[in-house]
Amino acid sequence: RSLASDPGFSRRFRAHHRRNPPLIGCLVYDFCQVRFQPTLERPNRVPQSRFPFPIAAGGRFRILGCRHGLVLIFHDSQKQLLVWDPVTRDQHSLDIPPGFNKKTLMNAAVRRAIGDFHHFQVVLVGNSDMQCTQAVASVYSSSTRVWDKLISTPLPSENSGAPTMVYPGMPAVMVGDSFYWLLCGNSQGILEFDLDKQSLALIPMPMGNTADMRDGNIWVMLAEGGGLGFVFLRGFLVQLWKRRTSCKGVASWLLGRTVELDKLLSLNLEKQIECPRILGFAEVNNVVLLWTLTGIFTVQFELLHFKKVLESKHWYSYYPFEGVYTMGALVVGHMELKHCTICKLISPDRHAIVM
């Protein structure tokens, strides 16, 4: 017990299981407050009160997403980004760097630094303050505490009067070493930021501009077998697309499988007055968070696995939180402690846990 309760063990445990952390819950924003809603079964269920939100009710903010046990928040009142670790309760405030148009929508993503659990990176994207028809991005590193130089790319431009901006309703999705956001306004599409190449690029959506983002029916995701994917929900029918590159280097979208949700989830269409809606995507577990009148499900389309995780008749804003949480001597984040491979312990049922 003394070994498992040691703070050093907790840090090593989280770092080790970062490669495959469970979906321990969701941050739920009901337009009045943010609360943590656990999704694991007992005894791994994290108490709802363990993660108090760091911004008081009534404050102007947007949750930009969760990744690697960190939550990224845009504090609109202070025009700052807040990186929050709910487990350790550490907070880091970042000023918006010069070059971003603060009158247009901005979005950002956070990740732990590769090979260094104690540091993180933030990628901020938005419109240029010099030319609104250009997207700009910059990377912040907590190890250097500075923003890198701006990276830019042209945005689609038409004489509609509404600029193309990063869509605020979908957090960034990380596939490989790239972040992806949806674009809205003058034109729809996908904005890609490649962390390795330090470059911005535009990708068209599979079905053009026929999808309505306001319905929550489209989402970027990990494709079956890896790579960039896209899910399009119309009524109870799900289309799963994958981005492929030919031997000549030409990239295009390929429609993969189609899933009938009413049959997969055994929904009663007579009682299902409203159609399902996509609420979010948990990257590590590769599951889509789906709202229906009968509750909220996690759906793994590649294996066609699903699980009802929450009861809710309202489709508020849900932000899946994947991570590892330690509560005293109890370690939450793996289904059974006997599967932990960090140190040598003996579980009560005499199964050896070997490093």
Coordinates of C-alpha atoms in Angstrom, one line a residue:
R1 CA 0.0 0.0 0.0
S2 CA 2.9 2.4 0.7
L3 CA 4.2 1.8 -2.8
A4 CA 0.9 2.4 -4.5
S5 CA 0.2 5.6 -2.5
D6 CA 3.6 7.1 -3.2
P7 CA 3.3 10.2 -5.5
G8 CA 6.1 9.0 -7.7
F9 CA 4.1 5.8 -8.3
S10 CA 1.1 7.8 -9.3
R11 CA 3.1 9.8 -11.8
R12 CA 4.7 6.7 -13.3
F13 CA 1.3 4.9 -13.4
R14 CA -0.3 7.8 -15.4
A15 CA 2.6 8.0 -17.8
H16 CA 2.6 4.3 -18.4
H17 CA -1.1 4.0 -19.0
R18 CA -1.3 7.2 -21.1
R19 CA -0.9 4.9 -24.1
N20 CA -4.3 3.2 -23.4
P21 CA -6.2 5.2 -20.8
P22 CA -9.9 4.5 -20.3
L23 CA -12.8 6.9 -20.8
I24 CA -13.3 7.8 -17.2
G25 CA -16.1 10.3 -17.8
C26 CA -17.2 13.5 -19.6
L27 CA -17.2 17.2 -18.8
V28 CA -20.8 18.3 -19.4
Y29 CA -21.6 21.9 -20.1
D30 CA -25.3 22.5 -19.7
F31 CA -25.0 26.2 -20.6
C32 CA -25.1 27.2 -16.9
Q33 CA -22.2 25.2 -15.3
V34 CA -19.7 22.5 -16.1
R35 CA -19.8 19.2 -14.2
F36 CA -17.9 16.0 -14.4
Q37 CA -20.0 13.0 -15.3
P38 CA -18.3 9.6 -14.6
T39 CA -18.8 6.7 -17.0
L40 CA -16.9 3.8 -15.4
E41 CA -18.5 1.2 -13.3
R42 CA -17.7 0.6 -9.7
P43 CA -15.1 0.2 -8.2
N44 CA -13.3 2.2 -10.9
R45 CA -16.0 5.0 -10.9
V46 CA -14.5 8.4 -10.2
P47 CA -16.7 10.4 -7.8
Q48 CA -18.5 13.3 -9.6
S49 CA -17.2 15.8 -7.1
R50 CA -13.5 15.0 -7.7
F51 CA -13.0 17.4 -10.6
P52 CA -14.4 20.9 -9.6
F53 CA -14.3 23.2 -12.7
P54 CA -11.7 25.9 -12.3
I55 CA -13.8 28.8 -13.6
A56 CA -16.7 30.1 -11.5
A57 CA -20.3 29.9 -12.8
G58 CA -21.2 32.9 -14.9
G59 CA -17.7 33.3 -16.4
R60 CA -17.4 33.5 -20.1
F61 CA -15.4 30.6 -21.5
R62 CA -15.3 27.8 -24.0
I63 CA -14.0 24.3 -23.5
L64 CA -11.8 23.5 -26.4
G65 CA -11.2 19.8 -25.7
C66 CA -9.5 17.2 -23.6
R67 CA -6.4 15.1 -24.3
H68 CA -3.8 13.2 -22.4
G69 CA -5.5 14.0 -19.1
L70 CA -5.5 17.8 -19.8
V71 CA -8.4 20.1 -20.4
L72 CA -8.0 23.2 -22.6
I73 CA -10.3 26.2 -22.0
F74 CA -10.6 29.5 -23.7
H75 CA -11.3 32.2 -21.1
D76 CA -13.2 34.7 -23.2
S77 CA -13.3 37.4 -20.4
Q78 CA -9.6 37.4 -20.1
K79 CA -8.7 36.5 -23.7
Q80 CA -6.5 33.7 -22.4
L81 CA -6.1 30.0 -22.8
L82 CA -6.2 27.8 -19.7
V83 CA -4.5 24.4 -19.5
W84 CA -6.0 22.5 -16.6
D85 CA -5.0 19.1 -15.2
P86 CA -8.1 17.9 -13.2
V87 CA -6.2 15.2 -11.5
T88 CA -3.3 17.3 -10.1
R89 CA -5.4 20.6 -10.3
D90 CA -2.5 22.3 -11.9
Q91 CA -3.4 25.4 -14.1
H92 CA -1.4 27.2 -16.7
S93 CA -2.7 30.5 -18.2
L94 CA -1.4 31.5 -21.7
D95 CA -1.9 34.8 -23.4
I96 CA -3.0 34.9 -27.0
P97 CA 0.1 35.7 -29.2
P98 CA 0.1 38.5 -31.7
G99 CA -1.1 37.9 -35.2
F100 CA -4.5 36.4 -34.4
N101 CA -7.8 38.2 -35.2
K102 CA -9.6 38.3 -31.8
K103 CA -12.9 39.3 -33.5
T104 CA -13.2 36.0 -35.3
L105 CA -13.4 32.5 -33.9
M106 CA -10.3 30.7 -32.6
N107 CA -9.7 27.1 -31.6
A108 CA -6.8 25.2 -30.1
A109 CA -5.6 21.8 -29.1
V110 CA -3.4 20.5 -26.3
R111 CA -1.2 17.4 -25.9
R112 CA 1.5 16.1 -23.6
A113 CA 5.0 16.5 -25.0
I114 CA 6.3 13.3 -26.5
G115 CA 8.6 11.5 -24.0
D116 CA 8.0 14.1 -21.3
F117 CA 4.9 13.7 -19.2
H118 CA 5.5 16.9 -17.3
H119 CA 5.4 19.3 -20.3
F120 CA 2.7 20.0 -22.9
Q121 CA 2.1 21.8 -26.2
V122 CA -0.8 23.9 -27.3
V123 CA -1.6 24.6 -31.0
L124 CA -3.7 27.7 -31.6
V125 CA -5.5 28.3 -34.9
G126 CA -7.6 31.2 -36.2
N127 CA -7.8 34.0 -38.7
S128 CA -5.0 36.4 -39.4
D129 CA -5.3 39.9 -38.0
M130 CA -3.7 41.2 -41.2
Q131 CA -5.9 39.3 -43.7
C132 CA -9.0 37.5 -42.6
T133 CA -8.8 35.1 -45.6
Q134 CA -5.7 33.5 -44.1
A135 CA -5.6 30.9 -41.4
V136 CA -2.8 31.2 -38.9
A137 CA -1.4 28.8 -36.3
S138 CA 1.2 28.9 -33.6
V139 CA 2.6 26.3 -31.2
Y140 CA 3.3 26.9 -27.5
S141 CA 5.6 24.7 -25.5
S142 CA 5.6 24.7 -21.7
S143 CA 9.3 23.7 -21.7
T144 CA 10.3 26.9 -23.4
R145 CA 7.3 29.0 -22.3
V146 CA 7.1 30.8 -25.7
W147 CA 4.9 30.7 -28.8
D148 CA 6.6 29.7 -32.1
K149 CA 6.4 31.9 -35.2
L150 CA 3.1 32.1 -37.1
I151 CA 2.3 29.6 -39.8
S152 CA -0.3 30.5 -42.4
T153 CA -2.3 29.2 -45.3
P154 CA -5.0 30.8 -47.6
L155 CA -8.7 30.2 -46.8
P156 CA -11.5 29.9 -49.4
S157 CA -12.8 33.3 -50.2
E158 CA -16.1 34.4 -51.7
N159 CA -18.0 37.7 -51.8
S160 CA -20.4 36.6 -49.2
G161 CA -19.3 38.9 -46.5
A162 CA -18.8 36.0 -44.0
P163 CA -15.2 34.9 -43.5
T164 CA -14.3 31.2 -43.2
M165 CA -13.4 30.5 -39.6
V166 CA -12.6 27.5 -37.4
Y167 CA -15.8 25.9 -36.2
P168 CA -16.1 26.1 -32.4
G169 CA -18.5 23.2 -32.0
M170 CA -16.0 20.4 -32.6
P171 CA -12.8 20.1 -30.6
A172 CA -9.7 19.2 -32.5
V173 CA -9.1 15.6 -33.3
M174 CA -5.6 14.2 -33.3
V175 CA -4.8 11.5 -35.9
G176 CA -1.2 10.5 -36.0
D177 CA 0.9 13.7 -35.6
S178 CA -1.8 16.0 -37.0
F179 CA -4.6 18.0 -35.5
Y180 CA -7.9 18.5 -37.5
W181 CA -10.6 21.1 -37.1
L182 CA -13.8 21.8 -39.1
L183 CA -14.2 25.1 -40.9
C184 CA -17.4 27.1 -41.1
G185 CA -18.8 30.3 -42.4
N186 CA -18.0 31.3 -46.0
S187 CA -16.9 27.7 -46.8
Q188 CA -16.8 24.3 -45.1
G189 CA -13.9 22.0 -45.0
I190 CA -11.2 20.6 -42.7
L191 CA -8.1 22.5 -41.5
E192 CA -5.1 20.3 -40.8
F193 CA -2.0 21.2 -38.7
D194 CA 0.9 18.8 -39.1
L195 CA 3.0 18.9 -36.0
D196 CA 6.0 17.3 -37.6
K197 CA 6.0 19.4 -40.8
Q198 CA 4.8 22.5 -38.9
S199 CA 2.3 23.2 -41.8
L200 CA -1.3 24.1 -42.3
A201 CA -3.4 22.6 -45.1
L202 CA -7.1 22.5 -46.2
I203 CA -8.9 19.3 -46.9
P204 CA -12.4 19.2 -48.5
M205 CA -15.2 17.3 -46.7
P206 CA -16.4 14.0 -48.3
M207 CA -19.9 15.3 -49.1
G208 CA -19.1 18.9 -49.8
N209 CA -21.3 21.4 -48.1
T210 CA -24.4 19.2 -47.7
A211 CA -23.8 18.5 -44.0
D212 CA -25.2 20.9 -41.4
M213 CA -22.7 21.4 -38.6
R214 CA -25.4 22.8 -36.3
D215 CA -27.1 19.4 -36.2
G216 CA -24.0 17.8 -34.7
N217 CA -24.1 15.2 -37.5
I218 CA -20.5 15.3 -38.7
W219 CA -17.2 14.7 -37.0
V220 CA -13.6 14.0 -37.9
M221 CA -12.3 10.7 -36.4
L222 CA -9.8 7.9 -36.7
A223 CA -10.5 5.8 -39.8
E224 CA -10.9 2.1 -39.8
G225 CA -7.4 0.6 -40.0
G226 CA -5.8 4.0 -39.2
G227 CA -5.5 7.4 -40.9
L228 CA -7.9 10.3 -41.2
G229 CA -11.6 9.4 -41.1
F230 CA -14.9 11.2 -41.2
V231 CA -18.3 10.2 -39.8
F232 CA -21.5 11.5 -41.4
L233 CA -24.8 10.9 -39.6
R234 CA -28.1 11.4 -41.4
G235 CA -31.2 10.3 -39.5
F236 CA -30.3 6.8 -38.3
L237 CA -27.8 6.1 -41.0
V238 CA -24.1 6.5 -40.4
Q239 CA -21.6 6.8 -43.2
L240 CA -17.9 6.2 -42.4
W241 CA -15.4 7.7 -44.8
K242 CA -11.6 7.3 -45.0
R243 CA -9.0 9.6 -46.6
R244 CA -6.6 7.7 -48.9
T245 CA -3.7 8.6 -51.1
S246 CA -3.1 6.9 -54.4
C247 CA 0.3 5.6 -55.6
K248 CA 0.5 8.9 -57.7
G249 CA 0.1 11.0 -54.5
V250 CA -3.5 12.0 -55.2
A251 CA -5.6 12.1 -52.0
S252 CA -9.4 11.4 -52.1
W253 CA -12.2 10.2 -49.8
L254 CA -13.5 6.7 -49.9
L255 CA -16.8 5.6 -48.5
G256 CA -16.3 2.6 -46.2
R257 CA -19.0 1.0 -44.3
T258 CA -22.6 2.2 -43.6
V259 CA -24.2 1.4 -40.3
E260 CA -28.0 1.5 -39.4
L261 CA -28.0 2.8 -35.9
D262 CA -31.6 1.7 -35.1
K263 CA -30.5 -1.9 -35.7
L264 CA -27.2 -1.7 -34.0
L265 CA -28.5 0.0 -30.9
S266 CA -31.9 -1.7 -31.0
L267 CA -33.7 1.6 -30.9
N268 CA -37.5 1.8 -31.0
L269 CA -38.1 4.2 -33.9
E270 CA -41.7 4.8 -32.8
K271 CA -40.5 6.2 -29.5
Q272 CA -37.4 7.9 -30.9
I273 CA -38.9 11.2 -31.8
E274 CA -35.6 13.0 -32.4
C275 CA -32.8 11.6 -34.5
P276 CA -29.4 10.6 -32.8
R277 CA -26.7 13.3 -32.6
I278 CA -22.9 13.0 -32.4
L279 CA -21.7 14.6 -29.2
G280 CA -17.9 13.9 -29.4
F281 CA -15.1 11.6 -30.1
A282 CA -12.7 9.9 -27.7
E283 CA -9.5 9.4 -29.6
V284 CA -7.6 6.8 -27.6
N285 CA -10.6 4.5 -27.3
N286 CA -11.7 5.3 -30.8
V287 CA -15.3 5.6 -29.8
V288 CA -18.0 8.1 -30.9
L289 CA -20.2 9.6 -28.2
L290 CA -23.8 9.4 -29.5
W291 CA -26.9 10.9 -28.0
T292 CA -30.3 9.3 -28.3
L293 CA -33.6 9.7 -26.4
T294 CA -32.8 6.4 -24.6
G295 CA -29.4 7.6 -23.4
I296 CA -25.9 8.4 -24.4
F297 CA -23.8 5.6 -26.0
T298 CA -20.2 5.1 -26.9
V299 CA -20.0 3.4 -30.3
Q300 CA -16.9 1.7 -31.7
F301 CA -17.7 1.4 -35.4
E302 CA -14.7 -0.6 -36.4
L303 CA -15.8 -3.5 -34.1
L304 CA -19.5 -2.5 -34.0
H305 CA -19.3 -2.4 -30.2
F306 CA -21.5 -0.1 -28.2
K307 CA -22.2 0.7 -24.6
K308 CA -24.8 2.9 -22.9
V309 CA -22.8 5.1 -20.5
L310 CA -25.1 7.9 -19.4
E311 CA -28.8 8.7 -19.0
S312 CA -29.7 12.1 -20.5
K313 CA -32.7 13.4 -22.4
H314 CA -30.7 16.6 -23.3
W315 CA -27.9 16.9 -25.8
Y316 CA -25.7 19.3 -23.9
S317 CA -22.0 19.8 -24.8
Y318 CA -20.1 16.7 -23.8
Y319 CA -16.3 16.5 -23.7
P320 CA -14.9 13.0 -23.3
F321 CA -12.1 12.8 -20.7
E322 CA -9.6 9.9 -21.1
G323 CA -7.0 9.5 -18.4
V324 CA -5.7 7.8 -15.3
Y325 CA -6.8 8.9 -11.9
T326 CA -5.4 8.0 -8.5
M327 CA -7.4 8.4 -5.4
G328 CA -5.3 7.8 -2.3
A329 CA -4.1 4.2 -2.4
L330 CA -6.8 3.3 -5.0
V331 CA -5.7 3.6 -8.6
V332 CA -8.4 4.2 -11.1
G333 CA -7.7 4.0 -14.8
H334 CA -7.3 0.3 -15.4
M335 CA -10.1 -2.2 -15.2
E336 CA -8.3 -4.3 -12.5
L337 CA -5.2 -3.4 -10.5
K338 CA -3.8 -6.8 -11.1
H339 CA -3.1 -5.8 -14.8
C340 CA -0.8 -3.0 -13.8
T341 CA 2.7 -3.5 -15.1
I342 CA 4.6 -0.7 -13.5
C343 CA 5.9 -2.4 -10.4
K344 CA 5.9 -5.8 -8.8
L345 CA 2.9 -6.3 -6.5
I346 CA 0.8 -9.2 -5.4
S347 CA -3.0 -8.8 -5.8
P348 CA -5.4 -10.2 -3.2
D349 CA -6.2 -13.1 -5.5
R350 CA -2.5 -14.0 -5.7
H351 CA -2.1 -13.0 -9.3
A352 CA 1.4 -11.6 -9.7
I353 CA 1.9 -8.2 -11.3
V354 CA 5.3 -8.2 -12.9
M355 CA 7.2 -5.1 -14.2

